[in-house]
Short mmCIF file of C-alpha atoms in Angstrom, two decimals:
data_model
loop_
_atom_site.label_atom_id
_atom_site.label_comp_id
_atom_site.label_asym_id
_atom_site.label_seq_id
_atom_site.Cartn_x
_atom_site.Cartn_y
_atom_site.Cartn_z
CA MET V 12 28.66 6.46 2.51
CA THR V 13 25.45 4.29 1.95
CA LYS V 14 25.18 0.75 2.62
CA TYR V 15 23.40 -1.04 0.37
CA ILE V 16 20.97 -4.26 0.92
CA PHE V 17 19.47 -5.84 -2.27
CA VAL V 18 16.68 -8.43 -1.05
CA THR V 19 15.43 -11.01 -3.09
CA GLY V 20 12.88 -13.90 -3.31
CA GLY V 21 13.48 -17.63 -3.72
CA VAL V 22 11.09 -21.11 -4.74
CA VAL V 23 7.99 -18.84 -5.17
CA SER V 24 6.48 -15.57 -5.66
CA GLY V 25 4.44 -14.10 -2.86
CA LEU V 26 6.36 -14.53 0.28
CA GLY V 27 6.41 -11.71 1.61
CA LYS V 28 9.84 -9.83 0.74
CA GLY V 29 8.57 -6.49 0.70
CA ILE V 30 7.38 -7.08 4.69
CA THR V 31 10.56 -8.80 5.38
CA SER V 32 12.39 -5.53 3.63
CA ALA V 33 9.75 -3.35 5.50
CA SER V 34 10.67 -4.74 8.79
CA LEU V 35 14.58 -4.47 8.37
CA GLY V 36 13.94 -0.82 7.72
CA ASN V 37 11.93 -0.73 10.87
CA LEU V 38 14.81 -2.27 12.72
CA LEU V 39 17.58 -0.35 11.45
CA LYS V 40 15.41 3.06 12.33
CA ALA V 41 14.90 2.13 15.84
CA ARG V 42 19.05 1.62 15.81
CA GLY V 43 19.04 5.26 14.83
CA LEU V 44 19.93 5.01 11.35
CA SER V 45 18.62 6.61 7.86
CA VAL V 46 16.97 4.60 6.09
CA VAL V 47 15.67 4.25 2.66
CA ASN V 48 13.61 1.52 0.99
CA GLN V 49 13.01 0.80 -3.02
CA LYS V 50 11.62 -1.76 -5.22
CA LEU V 51 12.68 -3.32 -8.76
CA ASP V 52 10.09 -4.92 -10.61
CA PRO V 53 10.32 -7.11 -13.62
CA TYR V 54 7.32 -6.31 -15.40
CA ILE V 55 7.24 -4.41 -18.76
CA ASN V 56 4.83 -2.28 -17.50
CA VAL V 57 6.60 1.46 -17.07
CA ASP V 58 4.32 1.82 -13.84
CA PRO V 59 1.20 -0.52 -12.69
CA ASP V 60 -0.77 2.52 -13.03
CA THR V 61 -3.13 0.61 -15.82
CA MET V 62 -2.28 -2.85 -14.74
CA ASN V 63 -5.81 -4.93 -13.46
CA PRO V 64 -5.89 -5.05 -9.45
CA PHE V 65 -6.99 -8.60 -9.58
CA GLN V 66 -3.41 -9.76 -11.18
CA HIS V 67 -1.44 -6.90 -9.53
CA GLY V 68 -3.25 -5.55 -6.33
CA GLU V 69 -3.42 -1.75 -5.68
CA VAL V 70 -1.80 0.78 -6.64
CA PHE V 71 0.22 2.88 -4.26
CA VAL V 72 0.59 7.02 -4.69
CA THR V 73 3.74 8.56 -3.53
CA GLU V 74 3.74 12.19 -1.99
CA ASP V 75 5.05 13.22 -5.73
CA GLY V 76 2.48 11.66 -7.62
CA ALA V 77 4.03 8.26 -8.67
CA THR V 78 1.75 5.24 -9.25
CA THR V 79 3.86 2.52 -7.78
CA ASP V 80 3.88 -0.84 -6.60
CA LEU V 81 2.17 -2.22 -3.24
CA ASP V 82 5.15 -2.75 -1.54
CA LEU V 83 5.75 0.93 -0.98
CA GLY V 84 2.57 1.34 1.08
CA HIS V 85 4.43 -1.44 3.49
CA TYR V 86 7.11 0.52 3.37
CA GLU V 87 6.19 3.90 4.42
CA ARG V 88 3.88 2.40 7.13
CA PHE V 89 6.74 0.38 8.93
CA THR V 90 9.46 3.21 8.63
CA GLY V 91 7.17 6.50 8.06
CA VAL V 92 9.69 7.65 5.48
CA ASN V 93 7.81 8.93 2.68
CA LEU V 94 8.90 7.41 -0.60
CA ARG V 95 9.14 9.10 -4.03
CA LYS V 96 9.00 8.20 -7.72
CA ASP V 97 12.55 6.51 -7.86
CA ALA V 98 11.48 4.09 -5.28
CA ASN V 99 9.58 1.99 -7.89
CA VAL V 100 11.61 1.12 -10.74
CA THR V 101 10.53 -1.05 -13.12
CA THR V 102 11.94 -2.75 -16.52
CA GLY V 103 9.32 -1.21 -19.09
CA SER V 104 10.98 2.38 -17.44
CA ILE V 105 14.69 1.13 -17.85
CA TYR V 106 13.91 0.27 -21.10
CA ARG V 107 12.10 3.14 -22.19
CA LYS V 108 14.70 5.02 -20.79
CA VAL V 109 17.29 3.58 -22.92
CA ILE V 110 15.35 3.56 -25.78
CA GLU V 111 14.65 7.42 -25.58
CA ARG V 112 19.00 7.77 -24.94
CA GLU V 113 19.52 6.07 -28.24
CA ARG V 114 17.38 7.52 -30.46
CA LYS V 115 18.71 10.96 -29.06
CA GLY V 116 22.31 9.89 -30.03
CA ASP V 117 23.53 9.45 -26.57
CA TYR V 118 25.30 6.08 -27.03
CA LEU V 119 26.98 7.84 -30.41
CA GLY V 120 26.30 4.50 -32.69
CA ALA V 121 27.24 1.61 -30.17
CA THR V 122 25.18 -1.53 -30.19
CA VAL V 123 22.83 -0.91 -27.23
CA GLN V 124 22.76 -4.27 -25.57
CA VAL V 125 21.24 -5.49 -21.99
CA ILE V 126 25.00 -5.28 -20.37
CA PRO V 127 26.34 -2.34 -20.15
CA HIS V 128 23.38 -0.37 -21.38
CA ILE V 129 20.78 -1.77 -19.38
CA THR V 130 22.51 -2.82 -16.54
CA ASP V 131 23.78 0.90 -16.13
CA GLU V 132 20.43 2.51 -16.18
CA ILE V 133 19.65 0.03 -13.32
CA LYS V 134 22.48 0.58 -11.37
CA ARG V 135 21.87 4.96 -11.69
CA ARG V 136 18.26 4.18 -10.49
CA ILE V 137 19.62 2.27 -7.66
CA LYS V 138 22.27 4.82 -7.00
CA GLY V 139 20.15 7.77 -7.41
CA ILE V 140 17.73 7.37 -4.42
CA SER V 141 20.01 7.10 -1.46
CA ASN V 142 20.43 11.00 -0.77
CA ASP V 143 23.14 9.70 1.22
CA VAL V 144 21.23 7.59 3.83
CA ASP V 145 22.94 5.52 6.00
CA VAL V 146 20.98 2.07 4.62
CA GLN V 147 19.56 1.78 1.62
CA ILE V 148 17.05 -1.50 1.42
CA THR V 149 16.25 -2.42 -2.59
CA GLU V 150 13.90 -5.52 -2.98
CA ILE V 151 14.10 -7.07 -6.01
CA GLY V 152 10.70 -8.25 -7.14
CA GLY V 153 10.32 -12.15 -8.74
CA THR V 154 11.64 -14.93 -7.87
CA VAL V 155 15.57 -16.04 -8.51
CA GLY V 156 15.40 -18.40 -11.74
CA ASP V 157 12.65 -15.74 -13.49
CA ILE V 158 14.47 -14.43 -16.67
CA GLU V 159 12.88 -11.25 -16.55
CA ILE V 160 15.19 -10.87 -13.54
CA LEU V 161 18.36 -11.31 -14.64
CA PRO V 162 19.62 -7.71 -15.53
CA PHE V 163 18.61 -6.70 -11.98
CA LEU V 164 20.51 -9.37 -10.49
CA GLU V 165 23.72 -8.48 -12.63
CA ALA V 166 23.15 -4.94 -11.28
CA ALA V 167 23.35 -5.51 -8.23
CA ARG V 168 26.61 -7.66 -8.73
CA GLN V 169 28.04 -5.06 -10.25
CA ILE V 170 26.97 -2.54 -7.63
CA ARG V 171 28.44 -5.18 -4.77
CA LYS V 172 31.97 -5.16 -7.05
CA GLU V 173 31.50 -1.69 -7.24
CA PHE V 174 31.36 -0.67 -3.99
CA GLY V 175 32.85 -3.59 -1.97
CA SER V 176 31.18 -6.93 -0.16
CA GLU V 177 31.46 -4.58 3.04
CA ASN V 178 29.12 -2.24 2.07
CA VAL V 179 26.81 -4.50 0.07
CA MET V 180 25.20 -7.46 1.05
CA PHE V 181 22.27 -9.72 -0.38
CA VAL V 182 19.05 -10.98 2.23
CA HIS V 183 17.37 -13.75 0.55
CA VAL V 184 14.06 -15.02 1.08
CA THR V 185 13.11 -18.61 0.55
CA LEU V 186 10.20 -21.05 1.44
CA VAL V 187 10.67 -23.94 3.80
CA PRO V 188 7.08 -26.21 2.88
CA PHE V 189 5.47 -28.21 5.42
CA ILE V 190 4.42 -31.37 3.45
CA GLY V 191 1.37 -32.95 5.17
CA PRO V 192 2.03 -36.65 4.19
CA SER V 193 4.80 -37.03 5.62
CA SER V 194 4.65 -34.11 8.21
CA GLU V 195 8.21 -32.94 6.91
CA LEU V 196 9.57 -29.41 6.69
CA LYS V 197 11.39 -29.19 3.54
CA THR V 198 14.91 -27.04 2.87
CA LYS V 199 15.53 -28.80 -0.53
CA PRO V 200 13.92 -25.79 -2.36
CA THR V 201 15.69 -23.30 -0.01
CA GLN V 202 18.93 -25.13 -1.33
CA HIS V 203 18.06 -25.42 -5.07
CA SER V 204 17.08 -21.45 -5.07
CA VAL V 205 20.54 -20.59 -3.73
CA SER V 206 22.14 -22.50 -5.81
CA VAL V 207 20.89 -20.66 -9.13
CA LEU V 208 21.36 -17.15 -7.30
CA ARG V 209 25.07 -18.29 -6.74
CA SER V 210 25.24 -19.24 -10.67
CA TYR V 211 24.57 -15.69 -11.19
CA GLY V 212 27.48 -14.65 -9.20
CA ILE V 213 25.67 -13.70 -5.60
CA SER V 214 25.80 -15.68 -2.59
CA PRO V 215 23.54 -14.46 0.02
CA ASP V 216 24.72 -13.20 3.51
CA ILE V 217 21.97 -14.07 5.22
CA ILE V 218 18.45 -16.28 4.36
CA VAL V 219 14.87 -15.73 5.69
CA LEU V 220 13.10 -18.78 6.24
CA ARG V 221 9.49 -18.27 5.38
CA SER V 222 7.13 -21.20 6.99
CA ASP V 223 3.87 -21.61 8.21
CA ARG V 224 5.42 -22.57 11.94
CA SER V 225 8.19 -21.77 13.25
CA LEU V 226 11.52 -23.91 12.66
CA ASP V 227 13.53 -25.86 15.19
CA LYS V 228 17.26 -25.27 15.24
CA ASP V 229 18.15 -28.67 13.23
CA ILE V 230 16.23 -27.34 10.10
CA LYS V 231 18.23 -23.70 10.52
CA ASN V 232 21.53 -25.84 11.08
CA LYS V 233 20.64 -28.03 7.59
CA VAL V 234 20.35 -24.36 5.65
CA SER V 235 23.65 -23.32 7.08
CA GLN V 236 25.25 -26.39 6.17
CA PHE V 237 24.17 -27.09 2.70
CA CYS V 238 24.01 -22.95 1.87
CA ASP V 239 27.04 -21.90 3.40
CA VAL V 240 25.56 -19.14 5.49
CA ASP V 241 26.43 -18.83 9.51
CA ILE V 242 23.61 -20.09 11.86
CA ASP V 243 22.89 -17.22 13.17
CA LYS V 244 22.64 -15.52 10.08
CA VAL V 245 19.89 -17.93 9.14
CA ILE V 246 16.31 -16.21 9.72
CA ASN V 247 12.95 -17.38 10.20
CA ALA V 248 9.76 -15.69 9.78
CA PRO V 249 6.93 -18.02 9.95
CA ASP V 250 2.95 -16.93 9.33
CA LEU V 251 2.05 -14.11 11.96
CA GLU V 252 -1.60 -13.46 13.28
CA ASP V 253 -0.34 -9.52 12.61
CA ILE V 254 1.90 -8.36 10.03
CA TYR V 255 2.90 -5.55 12.62
CA GLU V 256 4.19 -8.26 14.63
CA VAL V 257 6.77 -9.23 12.03
CA PRO V 258 9.93 -6.53 13.13
CA LEU V 259 9.89 -7.55 16.62
CA TYR V 260 9.82 -11.41 15.64
CA MET V 261 12.83 -11.01 13.28
CA PHE V 262 14.16 -8.81 16.01
CA ASN V 263 14.60 -11.74 18.36
CA GLU V 264 15.74 -13.75 15.10
CA GLY V 265 18.38 -11.61 15.25
CA LEU V 266 18.09 -10.05 11.62
CA ASP V 267 19.14 -6.78 12.57
CA THR V 268 21.96 -7.37 14.75
CA ALA V 269 22.83 -9.52 11.50
CA VAL V 270 22.96 -6.83 9.43
CA ASN V 271 24.71 -4.51 12.06
CA ASN V 272 27.46 -6.81 11.85
CA ARG V 273 28.03 -8.26 8.13
CA LEU V 274 27.95 -3.98 7.36
CA LYS V 275 29.90 -2.90 10.46
CA LEU V 276 27.17 0.06 11.01
CA ASN V 277 28.15 0.20 14.87
CA SER V 278 24.47 1.18 15.06
CA LEU V 279 22.79 1.33 18.82
CA GLU V 280 20.58 -1.68 20.57
CA PRO V 281 16.99 -0.53 18.60
CA ASN V 282 14.78 1.00 20.65
CA LEU V 283 11.02 -0.67 20.31
CA THR V 284 9.52 0.34 23.01
CA ASN V 285 6.75 2.28 21.19
CA TRP V 286 6.79 -0.29 18.44
CA LYS V 287 5.42 -2.94 21.54
CA THR V 288 3.09 -0.01 23.13
CA LEU V 289 1.36 -0.11 19.92
CA LEU V 290 0.71 -3.55 19.18
CA GLU V 291 -0.30 -3.92 23.03
CA LEU V 292 -3.13 -1.18 22.53
CA LYS V 293 -5.03 -4.64 20.49
CA ASN V 294 -5.12 -6.14 23.86
CA GLU V 295 -7.45 -3.32 25.17
CA ALA V 296 -10.27 -4.16 22.48
CA ASP V 297 -13.62 -3.66 24.46
CA LYS V 298 -15.76 -3.34 21.44
CA GLU V 299 -16.07 -5.53 18.09
CA ILE V 300 -17.21 -3.42 15.01
CA GLN V 301 -18.82 -4.81 11.59
CA ILE V 302 -17.49 -2.92 9.06
CA GLY V 303 -18.13 -3.58 5.29
CA ILE V 304 -16.25 -2.94 2.29
CA LEU V 305 -18.08 -2.59 -0.59
CA GLY V 306 -16.14 -2.95 -3.78
CA LYS V 307 -15.66 -4.76 -7.03
CA TYR V 308 -12.51 -5.76 -6.82
CA PHE V 309 -12.18 -9.24 -4.46
CA GLY V 310 -10.40 -11.46 -6.87
CA LEU V 311 -7.18 -10.86 -5.01
CA PRO V 312 -7.25 -9.40 -0.98
CA ASP V 313 -4.33 -7.01 -1.42
CA SER V 314 -6.72 -4.60 -4.12
CA TYR V 315 -7.85 -2.86 -0.85
CA LEU V 316 -5.03 -3.29 0.88
CA SER V 317 -4.25 0.53 1.99
CA VAL V 318 -7.87 0.54 2.88
CA VAL V 319 -7.81 -1.99 5.21
CA GLU V 320 -4.59 -1.46 6.79
CA ALA V 321 -5.80 2.41 7.70
CA LEU V 322 -8.82 0.82 9.28
CA ASN V 323 -7.12 -1.47 11.14
CA HIS V 324 -4.51 1.69 12.52
CA ALA V 325 -7.98 3.30 13.61
CA CYS V 326 -9.47 0.04 15.17
CA LEU V 327 -6.37 -0.27 17.03
CA HIS V 328 -6.03 3.32 18.21
CA ASN V 329 -9.82 3.48 19.12
CA LYS V 330 -9.45 0.05 20.73
CA VAL V 331 -12.04 -2.03 18.80
CA TYR V 332 -11.88 -5.34 17.29
CA LEU V 333 -12.52 -5.50 13.43
CA ASN V 334 -14.82 -7.90 11.85
CA LEU V 335 -14.46 -6.95 8.22
CA LYS V 336 -17.15 -7.68 5.41
CA TRP V 337 -16.40 -8.09 2.10
CA ILE V 338 -19.07 -7.09 -0.09
CA ASP V 339 -19.78 -7.55 -4.00
CA ALA V 340 -21.25 -4.58 -5.46
CA ASP V 341 -22.35 -6.52 -8.37
CA ASN V 342 -23.59 -9.18 -6.33
CA TYR V 343 -25.41 -8.46 -2.77
CA GLU V 344 -28.66 -7.64 -1.19
CA ILE V 345 -29.83 -4.91 1.07
CA ASP V 346 -30.02 -7.33 4.06
CA ASP V 347 -26.27 -7.78 4.12
CA LEU V 348 -26.08 -3.79 4.89
CA HIS V 349 -28.74 -4.32 7.67
CA ASN V 350 -26.03 -5.77 10.70
CA LEU V 351 -23.03 -3.39 9.98
CA ASP V 352 -21.93 -0.46 11.80
CA GLY V 353 -20.39 1.32 9.20
CA VAL V 354 -19.15 1.10 5.19
CA ILE V 355 -16.69 1.82 3.19
CA ILE V 356 -16.96 2.39 -0.45
CA PRO V 357 -13.22 2.57 -2.15
CA GLY V 358 -11.81 4.23 -5.02
CA GLY V 359 -11.80 2.55 -8.44
CA PHE V 360 -12.66 2.96 -12.65
CA GLY V 361 -15.25 1.97 -14.74
CA TYR V 362 -18.92 1.33 -14.86
CA ARG V 363 -19.11 -2.13 -13.22
CA GLY V 364 -20.42 -2.17 -10.17
CA ILE V 365 -21.64 1.54 -10.04
CA GLU V 366 -25.38 1.09 -9.44
CA GLY V 367 -24.70 -1.13 -6.57
CA LYS V 368 -22.68 1.08 -4.72
CA ILE V 369 -24.98 3.99 -5.30
CA THR V 370 -28.11 1.78 -4.21
CA ALA V 371 -25.83 0.97 -1.01
CA ILE V 372 -25.41 4.61 -0.47
CA GLU V 373 -28.90 5.94 -0.27
CA TYR V 374 -29.63 2.91 2.10
CA LEU V 375 -26.48 4.42 4.26
CA ARG V 376 -27.82 7.50 4.09
CA LYS V 377 -31.71 7.10 4.84
CA ASN V 378 -30.63 4.49 7.86
CA ASN V 379 -27.21 6.54 9.68
CA VAL V 380 -24.97 3.63 9.08
CA PRO V 381 -21.24 5.55 9.06
CA PHE V 382 -20.10 5.50 5.32
CA LEU V 383 -16.80 6.22 4.18
CA GLY V 384 -16.54 7.57 0.50
CA ILE V 385 -12.93 7.45 -0.73
CA CYS V 386 -12.65 8.97 -4.18
CA LEU V 387 -15.49 6.99 -6.28
CA GLY V 388 -17.18 6.44 -3.43
CA LEU V 389 -17.39 10.25 -3.06
CA GLN V 390 -18.43 10.52 -6.97
CA CYS V 391 -21.35 7.86 -6.74
CA ALA V 392 -22.36 9.66 -3.35
CA VAL V 393 -22.45 12.89 -4.99
CA ILE V 394 -24.39 10.59 -8.13
CA GLU V 395 -26.93 9.45 -5.72
CA PHE V 396 -27.84 12.92 -3.51
CA ALA V 397 -28.45 14.18 -7.12
CA ARG V 398 -30.43 11.63 -8.13
CA ASN V 399 -32.32 11.20 -4.54
CA VAL V 400 -32.66 14.48 -3.06
CA CYS V 401 -32.42 16.96 -5.62
CA GLY V 402 -34.42 15.20 -8.49
CA ILE V 403 -32.27 14.83 -11.14
CA THR V 404 -33.12 11.41 -11.81
CA ASP V 405 -30.97 10.94 -14.83
CA ALA V 406 -27.50 12.09 -12.96
CA ASN V 407 -24.42 10.73 -13.47
CA SER V 408 -21.06 10.92 -14.44
CA THR V 409 -19.26 10.86 -18.22
CA GLU V 410 -17.52 8.10 -17.13
CA PHE V 411 -19.87 5.64 -16.80
CA SER V 412 -22.52 7.62 -19.44
CA GLN V 413 -21.39 9.72 -22.34
CA THR V 414 -24.82 10.59 -22.80
CA THR V 415 -26.25 11.41 -19.94
CA LEU V 416 -27.41 15.25 -19.66
CA ASN V 417 -26.85 15.43 -16.31
CA PRO V 418 -23.48 14.81 -15.62
CA VAL V 419 -22.52 15.56 -12.26
CA ILE V 420 -19.61 14.19 -12.59
CA ASP V 421 -17.39 15.34 -15.10
CA LEU V 422 -13.70 15.75 -16.96
CA LEU V 423 -12.40 19.59 -16.59
CA PRO V 424 -12.45 21.57 -19.34
CA ASN V 425 -8.34 21.35 -19.65
CA GLN V 426 -8.34 17.81 -19.29
CA ASN V 427 -7.68 15.40 -22.42
CA LEU V 428 -8.42 11.93 -22.90
CA GLU V 429 -7.19 12.13 -26.27
CA LYS V 430 -3.27 11.97 -25.39
CA ASP V 431 -0.93 9.02 -25.73
CA ASP V 432 -0.34 8.53 -22.25
CA ILE V 433 -3.39 7.45 -20.39
CA GLY V 434 -2.60 8.51 -16.78
CA ALA V 435 -1.63 12.51 -18.30
CA SER V 436 -5.34 13.05 -17.45
CA MET V 437 -5.00 12.11 -13.81
CA ARG V 438 -4.76 14.35 -10.72
CA LEU V 439 -1.77 12.72 -9.01
CA GLY V 440 -0.07 12.83 -5.61
CA THR V 441 -0.47 15.21 -2.96
CA TYR V 442 -2.54 18.48 -3.47
CA PRO V 443 -3.89 21.22 -0.89
CA CYS V 444 -7.54 21.25 0.49
CA LYS V 445 -9.21 24.05 2.35
CA ILE V 446 -11.54 23.07 4.95
CA THR V 447 -14.70 24.54 5.24
CA LYS V 448 -15.55 25.99 9.23
CA ASN V 449 -18.32 24.71 11.12
CA THR V 450 -17.99 20.77 9.20
CA LEU V 451 -17.09 17.47 10.71
CA ALA V 452 -14.41 17.87 8.59
CA GLU V 453 -12.73 20.49 10.28
CA LYS V 454 -13.59 18.66 14.01
CA ILE V 455 -11.90 15.84 11.79
CA TYR V 456 -8.60 17.25 10.67
CA ASN V 457 -8.76 20.60 13.09
CA ASN V 458 -6.82 22.25 10.48
CA GLU V 459 -7.93 25.03 7.83
CA ILE V 460 -5.47 23.42 4.96
CA ILE V 461 -4.76 19.79 4.77
CA TYR V 462 -2.46 18.40 2.19
CA GLU V 463 -3.59 14.30 0.91
CA ARG V 464 -2.78 12.27 -2.05
CA HIS V 465 -4.93 11.89 -4.74
CA ARG V 466 -5.51 9.48 -7.86
CA HIS V 467 -8.10 10.57 -9.99
CA ARG V 468 -9.68 11.94 -12.83
CA TYR V 469 -13.33 12.76 -13.13
CA GLU V 470 -14.23 15.71 -10.90
CA VAL V 471 -17.39 17.29 -9.31
CA ASN V 472 -19.43 19.37 -12.03
CA ASN V 473 -19.37 23.17 -10.70
CA LYS V 474 -22.86 23.33 -13.03
CA PHE V 475 -24.37 21.61 -10.02
CA ARG V 476 -22.34 22.77 -7.51
CA LYS V 477 -25.11 25.25 -6.71
CA GLN V 478 -28.23 22.98 -6.83
CA LEU V 479 -26.26 20.22 -4.51
CA GLU V 480 -25.69 22.53 -1.31
CA GLU V 481 -29.24 24.27 -1.92
CA ASN V 482 -30.48 20.42 -1.02
CA GLY V 483 -28.68 19.91 1.38
CA LEU V 484 -25.28 18.60 0.65
CA ILE V 485 -22.16 20.00 2.34
CA ILE V 486 -19.16 20.72 0.06
CA SER V 487 -16.66 20.20 3.51
CA GLY V 488 -13.19 20.60 1.55
CA MET V 489 -12.33 22.34 -1.57
CA SER V 490 -9.15 23.33 -3.53
CA PRO V 491 -7.51 26.33 -2.20
CA ASP V 492 -9.23 28.40 -5.32
CA LYS V 493 -12.31 26.80 -4.66
CA ASP V 494 -12.48 24.98 -7.78
CA LEU V 495 -12.34 21.38 -7.44
CA VAL V 496 -14.49 20.00 -4.63
CA GLU V 497 -12.63 17.63 -2.25
CA MET V 498 -14.56 16.72 0.22
CA ILE V 499 -18.85 16.21 0.80
CA GLU V 500 -20.76 15.76 4.30
CA ILE V 501 -24.40 15.52 4.98
CA LYS V 502 -25.93 17.16 8.25
CA ASP V 503 -27.41 14.98 10.91
CA HIS V 504 -25.93 11.79 10.23
CA PRO V 505 -23.66 9.59 12.43
CA TYR V 506 -21.14 9.74 9.62
CA PHE V 507 -21.63 10.93 6.38
CA VAL V 508 -18.36 11.76 4.93
CA ALA V 509 -16.65 11.41 1.27
CA SER V 510 -13.49 12.49 -0.58
CA GLN V 511 -11.99 12.86 -3.41
CA PHE V 512 -8.27 11.85 -2.05
CA HIS V 513 -7.06 8.64 -0.65
CA PRO V 514 -6.25 9.51 2.83
CA GLU V 515 -5.87 5.67 3.22
CA PHE V 516 -1.97 6.15 2.05
CA LYS V 517 -1.05 8.30 4.30
CA SER V 518 -2.46 6.47 7.33
CA ARG V 519 0.44 4.97 9.69
CA PRO V 520 0.18 2.37 12.73
CA TRP V 521 0.80 5.11 15.35
CA GLU V 522 -1.22 7.71 13.43
CA PRO V 523 -4.10 7.06 11.96
CA ALA V 524 -5.74 8.35 8.98
CA PRO V 525 -7.84 11.29 10.64
CA MET V 526 -11.13 10.24 8.38
CA PHE V 527 -10.58 6.24 9.39
CA ASN V 528 -10.38 7.29 12.77
CA GLU V 529 -13.43 9.49 13.12
CA PHE V 530 -15.54 6.95 11.06
CA VAL V 531 -14.26 4.12 13.39
CA LYS V 532 -15.01 6.46 16.44
CA SER V 533 -18.71 6.48 15.19
CA ALA V 534 -18.79 2.75 14.33
CA LYS V 535 -18.01 1.95 17.51
CA SER V 536 -20.40 4.37 19.06
CA LEU V 537 -22.93 2.56 17.47
CA SER V 538 -21.74 -1.23 18.29
CA LYS V 539 -23.54 -3.81 20.38
CA VAL V 540 -21.07 -6.16 20.44
CA ASP V 541 -18.78 -5.75 23.66
CA ILE V 542 -15.60 -7.53 24.07
CA LYS V 543 -14.93 -8.74 27.75
CA VAL V 544 -11.39 -8.97 28.70
CA ASP V 545 -11.15 -12.64 28.96
CA ASP V 546 -13.04 -13.14 25.46
CA ARG V 547 -10.07 -11.24 23.49
CA GLU V 548 -8.25 -14.15 23.14
CA GLN V 549 -11.33 -16.17 21.90
CA VAL V 550 -12.99 -13.58 19.79
CA ARG V 551 -9.62 -13.27 17.76
CA ASP V 552 -8.89 -16.97 17.26
#
């Protein structure tokens, strides 16, 4: 049967439970086990689709069109397992389902309560994802002590009671802060956090100690003694330069061994050769490239997390060091683009920053600077081309101007924005794209049909397609029925490519997204900054 691992967090939020869960999945897969990850989120939103990126970070999209928490991106990038809708569960979705059932009379007039009705629905969601995998890792979002996560903790406790402690375990991630004035590392927050967790009927089997530095054995012994956990099950997870180093560090700390022994998995020692070889690629960098991400969600670094990770994957395989520049589409000067080797304009919604993006695209097009447009980036590129090449000076999108006479970007006739569900009119999940022959897109993908993930509402207006093409815009990817524009490019340019889909969601450390890989390759060819062998560590510092 499937073994269950629940990952909880204590002291503060944002400790890295997602990276811990993803790293554990990575190590268990390296042991030859089948693994699936899941995230339980305590917020009352049904999903993060309409949440502000400044508060929540990016929205990750699965193959089957679910809009989910960004931690699912970490899970997929670390384990290579494509997740489904049921891999992300929110309080909102739980309550909505329970209320729907109550309205239908499924509870036969019973008083509907948190226990057992809400917890039963949570347990159903937890057990419904495993599909007989060897190990399921379920991360419970939030922090122990938060009132909103109590039903999730109770459901997890009941699952342990139902399946037995030999099949269910708990990993608790806490903070060991360093107090500067006294130059001390403090374990008291961890002790309090474990005490609160125990008050809910859960005792952690493994404690992962997050810290800004490596911890000595004395700190581990103290946590072991006061939290009643064996010393070999106290794992240190200090801040590291690269998140992809975390699995190897946790392997050296014995995390996977502790899990293997606790759940009696009888698995082999992990084969981490390929992962180690992958990480060693960064020591082979011989060029530095300056890449700008021009967007509008810069209040939280995670707003463009998958874009940055896809860029890192491509840089790794092209043996370049990435010097990343953040450019606010609302507040920049053209001079800010002069020394860049390439610019990415990622997805987004709403009018703010649009004119800044269009102005930047015109500069990139005319000055032969590599450009990668994603979703909204494609739409802005089409608007810019229509205005400045086709002479349609008022070209726009109906998302930004309801009165424009030349909506080169528009809703499709069958889309309905009047629905109560704001996400119902969006194209979500994986769709096919047919690549046009003799284009850069064909070189990038080397395939006639590709499948990529989408998250957008507005499309290129087919009424303007002929005019755009006659003036030199190449439509290099389309839906197989030739109704939807999926990719565009421009001739005689080092790299000017944009897509309606989000290639970043399928990028993996060992297999970079093709569009990012070719973009970085083009930027590298223009870079004038060489990295000597002796300078590599200094550049990174």
